[in-house]
Amino acid sequence: MKTSLLGLSCDEIAELINVPQKFRARQLYNAFYTGRKESFDVIIDIPLSLRKELSDKFAIYTATVDTVLEDDGNKKIRLKLQDGLYTESVLLQDGTGRQTICISSQCGCKMGCRFCRTADMGFQRNLTSGEILEQFMLMKKLAGKISNIVFMGMGEPFDNRENLFRAITILNDPKGIGLGSRKMTVSTCGLVDGIRTLADYRHEIRLAVSLNSAIEEKRRQIMPITNRYSLKELKDALLYYQQQTGKRFTFEYVLIADFNIGAEDAKALIDFISGLSVLVNLIPWNTVEGKPFTTPDRQAIMDFCRILDRADVNYTLRKKKGFGISGACGQLAYKGKKQDK
């Protein structure tokens, strides 16, 4: 397998290719991100001999698009990685035509959230910073302008923190991809140390947290991360994030019938968000085969929302997007290496 130069800084490229002319690294960096070059052969401001040497030793793109699924303007791509593993990315389109990509940070996931299909894969490995960037660049080639990024595909982004932030740096770099930091969101199941790291990060990356219950025992039943970080520890980290950034964040709250949608659940949520500047994103559970859950009916959802209304909770109720291509929240998964089409 070849080493990809994607996802590296100019200094790291210079060190890796080991050529006397240090400016060559900047030329390559510009070619990858400004010029959108996918092969060393077409980077014509690099001497032919160096292009051949680079082609023999290194790669730009290491993943290939294996499958593309489309439904009502939404797209899902499955990428085959160099080692035969697969990861998936989803592009969601809103009513105005604005496109948001959900990017994976791992193959599989070790967090074990019971309502999520990705958990069934187990953890296979972290993605490199280059593999994270390839998802954005290959989807952009397929779908055109991408307005926003959410790191909430396969895996827990803060469990692959080094590669996540390396990719974010290049995405945000005006000499790289040049996407504004406010256009990027990291979605976590609640890794407290990751939240604190993001709070101290110099860029204004947005934060979303998968909460799903503000009752400790209930959250523990569906989200094992609660055994590691209590709700109190989570709230303390979120208060720190708020103090450091002055920014509002989002709670993702998956609505599961007969589990977290009763009056006591709504009241616990209202108590938990006290003192936090937060938008609660209510997500009716997306059906995953083999999971012991059901999606609540409309009446149960409206009853839950009415309690939030009376407490002036700032919330949205998400419409289903990507469900027809198994690209909705909690539906991304690919078990092991692919054997057939």
GROMACS .gro file of N, CA and C in nm, residues 187-269:
model
  249
  187SER      N    1  -1.992   1.596   1.593
  187SER     CA    2  -2.098   1.532   1.670
  187SER      C    3  -2.040   1.418   1.752
  188THR      N    4  -2.060   1.423   1.883
  188THR     CA    5  -2.000   1.324   1.973
  188THR      C    6  -2.108   1.256   2.057
  189CYS      N    7  -2.080   1.134   2.100
  189CYS     CA    8  -2.171   1.065   2.191
  189CYS      C    9  -2.150   1.113   2.335
  190GLY      N   10  -2.050   1.200   2.355
  190GLY     CA   11  -2.030   1.257   2.487
  190GLY      C   12  -1.892   1.232   2.546
  191LEU      N   13  -1.787   1.227   2.462
  191LEU     CA   14  -1.652   1.213   2.515
  191LEU      C   15  -1.608   1.346   2.576
  192VAL      N   16  -1.607   1.349   2.708
  192VAL     CA   17  -1.584   1.473   2.781
  192VAL      C   18  -1.448   1.534   2.749
  193ASP      N   19  -1.343   1.453   2.740
  193ASP     CA   20  -1.211   1.509   2.710
  193ASP      C   21  -1.208   1.569   2.570
  194GLY      N   22  -1.281   1.510   2.477
  194GLY     CA   23  -1.289   1.566   2.343
  194GLY      C   24  -1.362   1.699   2.340
  195ILE      N   25  -1.470   1.709   2.416
  195ILE     CA   26  -1.545   1.835   2.424
  195ILE      C   27  -1.456   1.946   2.480
  196ARG      N   28  -1.378   1.913   2.581
  196ARG     CA   29  -1.289   2.013   2.640
  196ARG      C   30  -1.178   2.052   2.542
  197THR      N   31  -1.129   1.957   2.465
  197THR     CA   32  -1.029   1.988   2.363
  197THR      C   33  -1.087   2.084   2.259
  198LEU      N   34  -1.208   2.056   2.215
  198LEU     CA   35  -1.272   2.143   2.116
  198LEU      C   36  -1.295   2.282   2.174
  199ALA      N   37  -1.328   2.290   2.301
  199ALA     CA   38  -1.349   2.419   2.366
  199ALA      C   39  -1.223   2.505   2.362
  200ASP      N   40  -1.107   2.443   2.367
  200ASP     CA   41  -0.979   2.515   2.367
  200ASP      C   42  -0.921   2.532   2.227
  201TYR      N   43  -0.988   2.476   2.126
  201TYR     CA   44  -0.938   2.481   1.989
  201TYR      C   45  -0.954   2.623   1.935
  202ARG      N   46  -0.860   2.667   1.855
  202ARG     CA   47  -0.859   2.808   1.814
  202ARG      C   48  -0.964   2.839   1.708
  203HIS      N   49  -1.018   2.739   1.642
  203HIS     CA   50  -1.119   2.762   1.539
  203HIS      C   51  -1.260   2.745   1.597
  204GLU      N   52  -1.357   2.809   1.535
  204GLU     CA   53  -1.494   2.809   1.587
  204GLU      C   54  -1.574   2.692   1.529
  205ILE      N   55  -1.527   2.573   1.554
  205ILE     CA   56  -1.600   2.454   1.508
  205ILE      C   57  -1.721   2.433   1.597
  206ARG      N   58  -1.833   2.399   1.537
  206ARG     CA   59  -1.956   2.380   1.613
  206ARG      C   60  -1.958   2.241   1.678
  207LEU      N   61  -2.043   2.228   1.779
  207LEU     CA   62  -2.051   2.105   1.857
  207LEU      C   63  -2.194   2.053   1.863
  208ALA      N   64  -2.210   1.923   1.845
  208ALA     CA   65  -2.337   1.855   1.868
  208ALA      C   66  -2.309   1.735   1.958
  209VAL      N   67  -2.401   1.708   2.049
  209VAL     CA   68  -2.383   1.600   2.147
  209VAL      C   69  -2.505   1.509   2.143
  210SER      N   70  -2.482   1.380   2.127
  210SER     CA   71  -2.590   1.282   2.130
  210SER      C   72  -2.628   1.256   2.275
  211LEU      N   73  -2.745   1.303   2.315
  211LEU     CA   74  -2.787   1.291   2.455
  211LEU      C   75  -2.883   1.174   2.475
  212ASN      N   76  -3.000   1.183   2.415
  212ASN     CA   77  -3.098   1.073   2.405
  212ASN      C   78  -3.170   1.037   2.534
  213SER      N   79  -3.120   1.078   2.645
  213SER     CA   80  -3.194   1.074   2.772
  213SER      C   81  -3.118   1.157   2.874
  214ALA      N   82  -3.194   1.233   2.952
  214ALA     CA   83  -3.134   1.308   3.062
  214ALA      C   84  -3.156   1.237   3.195
  215ILE      N   85  -3.199   1.112   3.187
  215ILE     CA   86  -3.210   1.026   3.305
  215ILE      C   87  -3.093   0.929   3.302
  216GLU      N   88  -3.008   0.936   3.402
  216GLU     CA   89  -2.880   0.864   3.400
  216GLU      C   90  -2.895   0.715   3.366
  217GLU      N   91  -2.983   0.646   3.435
  217GLU     CA   92  -2.996   0.502   3.415
  217GLU      C   93  -3.048   0.470   3.276
  218LYS      N   94  -3.141   0.548   3.227
  218LYS     CA   95  -3.192   0.525   3.091
  218LYS      C   96  -3.083   0.547   2.987
  219ARG      N   97  -3.007   0.655   3.003
  219ARG     CA   98  -2.900   0.681   2.907
  219ARG      C   99  -2.796   0.569   2.910
  220ARG      N  100  -2.769   0.518   3.028
  220ARG     CA  101  -2.673   0.408   3.042
  220ARG      C  102  -2.721   0.283   2.966
  221GLN      N  103  -2.849   0.261   2.964
  221GLN     CA  104  -2.904   0.142   2.897
  221GLN      C  105  -2.878   0.142   2.748
  222ILE      N  106  -2.878   0.260   2.686
  222ILE     CA  107  -2.862   0.267   2.540
  222ILE      C  108  -2.728   0.325   2.497
  223MET      N  109  -2.655   0.391   2.590
  223MET     CA  110  -2.528   0.454   2.557
  223MET      C  111  -2.423   0.418   2.661
  224PRO      N  112  -2.341   0.315   2.636
  224PRO     CA  113  -2.241   0.271   2.733
  224PRO      C  114  -2.142   0.379   2.775
  225ILE      N  115  -2.127   0.484   2.694
  225ILE     CA  116  -2.036   0.593   2.731
  225ILE      C  117  -2.074   0.653   2.866
  226THR      N  118  -2.200   0.636   2.907
  226THR     CA  119  -2.247   0.690   3.034
  226THR      C  120  -2.177   0.622   3.152
  227ASN      N  121  -2.128   0.500   3.131
  227ASN     CA  122  -2.051   0.433   3.237
  227ASN      C  123  -1.915   0.499   3.257
  228ARG      N  124  -1.867   0.565   3.155
  228ARG     CA  125  -1.737   0.633   3.161
  228ARG      C  126  -1.750   0.777   3.207
  229TYR      N  127  -1.851   0.845   3.155
  229TYR     CA  128  -1.875   0.984   3.191
  229TYR      C  129  -2.020   1.000   3.234
  230SER      N  130  -2.041   1.043   3.357
  230SER     CA  131  -2.176   1.064   3.407
  230SER      C  132  -2.239   1.186   3.340
  231LEU      N  133  -2.369   1.200   3.356
  231LEU     CA  134  -2.436   1.319   3.302
  231LEU      C  135  -2.383   1.447   3.367
  232LYS      N  136  -2.346   1.439   3.493
  232LYS     CA  137  -2.289   1.557   3.559
  232LYS      C  138  -2.156   1.596   3.494
  233GLU      N  139  -2.071   1.497   3.469
  233GLU     CA  140  -1.942   1.525   3.404
  233GLU      C  141  -1.963   1.581   3.264
  234LEU      N  142  -2.063   1.527   3.195
  234LEU     CA  143  -2.095   1.578   3.061
  234LEU      C  144  -2.140   1.723   3.068
  235LYS      N  145  -2.229   1.753   3.161
  235LYS     CA  146  -2.277   1.892   3.171
  235LYS      C  147  -2.165   1.987   3.211
  236ASP      N  148  -2.078   1.944   3.301
  236ASP     CA  149  -1.965   2.029   3.340
  236ASP      C  150  -1.878   2.063   3.219
  237ALA      N  151  -1.854   1.962   3.133
  237ALA     CA  152  -1.773   1.986   3.012
  237ALA      C  153  -1.844   2.081   2.918
  238LEU      N  154  -1.976   2.069   2.907
  238LEU     CA  155  -2.052   2.156   2.817
  238LEU      C  156  -2.056   2.299   2.870
  239LEU      N  157  -2.063   2.314   3.001
  239LEU     CA  158  -2.054   2.448   3.060
  239LEU      C  159  -1.918   2.510   3.031
  240TYR      N  160  -1.813   2.428   3.038
  240TYR     CA  161  -1.678   2.475   3.007
  240TYR      C  162  -1.671   2.517   2.860
  241TYR      N  163  -1.726   2.434   2.770
  241TYR     CA  164  -1.729   2.467   2.627
  241TYR      C  165  -1.799   2.600   2.606
  242GLN      N  166  -1.910   2.618   2.671
  242GLN     CA  167  -1.989   2.741   2.658
  242GLN      C  168  -1.912   2.862   2.709
  243GLN      N  169  -1.843   2.844   2.823
  243GLN     CA  170  -1.765   2.954   2.880
  243GLN      C  171  -1.648   2.993   2.789
  244GLN      N  172  -1.582   2.892   2.731
  244GLN     CA  173  -1.465   2.918   2.648
  244GLN      C  174  -1.500   2.977   2.512
  245THR      N  175  -1.612   2.934   2.456
  245THR     CA  176  -1.644   2.972   2.318
  245THR      C  177  -1.754   3.076   2.306
  246GLY      N  178  -1.842   3.081   2.407
  246GLY     CA  179  -1.958   3.169   2.398
  246GLY      C  180  -2.058   3.123   2.295
  247LYS      N  181  -2.046   2.997   2.249
  247LYS     CA  182  -2.129   2.946   2.141
  247LYS      C  183  -2.238   2.851   2.193
  248ARG      N  184  -2.350   2.856   2.126
  248ARG     CA  185  -2.455   2.759   2.150
  248ARG      C  186  -2.416   2.626   2.084
  249PHE      N  187  -2.459   2.517   2.141
  249PHE     CA  188  -2.435   2.386   2.081
  249PHE      C  189  -2.569   2.315   2.064
  250THR      N  190  -2.563   2.193   2.012
  250THR     CA  191  -2.685   2.116   1.984
  250THR      C  192  -2.686   1.986   2.062
  251PHE      N  193  -2.801   1.951   2.118
  251PHE     CA  194  -2.824   1.817   2.170
  251PHE      C  195  -2.903   1.738   2.066
  252GLU      N  196  -2.849   1.623   2.025
  252GLU     CA  197  -2.925   1.530   1.942
  252GLU      C  198  -3.002   1.438   2.037
  253TYR      N  199  -3.133   1.427   2.015
  253TYR     CA  200  -3.218   1.347   2.104
  253TYR      C  201  -3.301   1.255   2.017
  254VAL      N  202  -3.260   1.126   2.010
  254VAL     CA  203  -3.332   1.027   1.931
  254VAL      C  204  -3.456   0.982   2.009
  255LEU      N  205  -3.573   0.999   1.947
  255LEU     CA  206  -3.699   0.966   2.013
  255LEU      C  207  -3.732   0.818   1.991
  256ILE      N  208  -3.740   0.743   2.100
  256ILE     CA  209  -3.766   0.599   2.095
  256ILE      C  210  -3.897   0.571   2.168
  257ALA      N  211  -3.988   0.504   2.100
  257ALA     CA  212  -4.120   0.478   2.157
  257ALA      C  213  -4.110   0.402   2.289
  258ASP      N  214  -4.192   0.444   2.387
  258ASP     CA  215  -4.203   0.377   2.516
  258ASP      C  216  -4.071   0.369   2.592
  259PHE      N  217  -3.981   0.461   2.561
  259PHE     CA  218  -3.852   0.459   2.632
  259PHE      C  219  -3.813   0.597   2.684
  260ASN      N  220  -3.795   0.694   2.593
  260ASN     CA  221  -3.742   0.824   2.636
  260ASN      C  222  -3.831   0.941   2.593
  261ILE      N  223  -3.960   0.914   2.580
  261ILE     CA  224  -4.049   1.014   2.521
  261ILE      C  225  -4.169   1.047   2.611
  262GLY      N  226  -4.162   1.005   2.737
  262GLY     CA  227  -4.270   1.031   2.831
  262GLY      C  228  -4.255   1.166   2.899
  263ALA      N  229  -4.352   1.197   2.984
  263ALA     CA  230  -4.351   1.325   3.055
  263ALA      C  231  -4.228   1.337   3.146
  264GLU      N  232  -4.191   1.227   3.213
  264GLU     CA  233  -4.073   1.234   3.302
  264GLU      C  234  -3.946   1.257   3.224
  265ASP      N  235  -3.942   1.204   3.101
  265ASP     CA  236  -3.824   1.224   3.016
  265ASP      C  237  -3.813   1.370   2.971
  266ALA      N  238  -3.927   1.427   2.935
  266ALA     CA  239  -3.927   1.568   2.893
  266ALA      C  240  -3.886   1.658   3.009
  267LYS      N  241  -3.937   1.630   3.127
  267LYS     CA  242  -3.904   1.714   3.243
  267LYS      C  243  -3.757   1.700   3.282
  268ALA      N  244  -3.703   1.577   3.271
  268ALA     CA  245  -3.561   1.557   3.300
  268ALA      C  246  -3.475   1.633   3.200
  269LEU      N  247  -3.516   1.634   3.074
  269LEU     CA  248  -3.444   1.708   2.971
  269LEU      C  249  -3.447   1.858   3.002
   0.00000   0.00000   0.00000
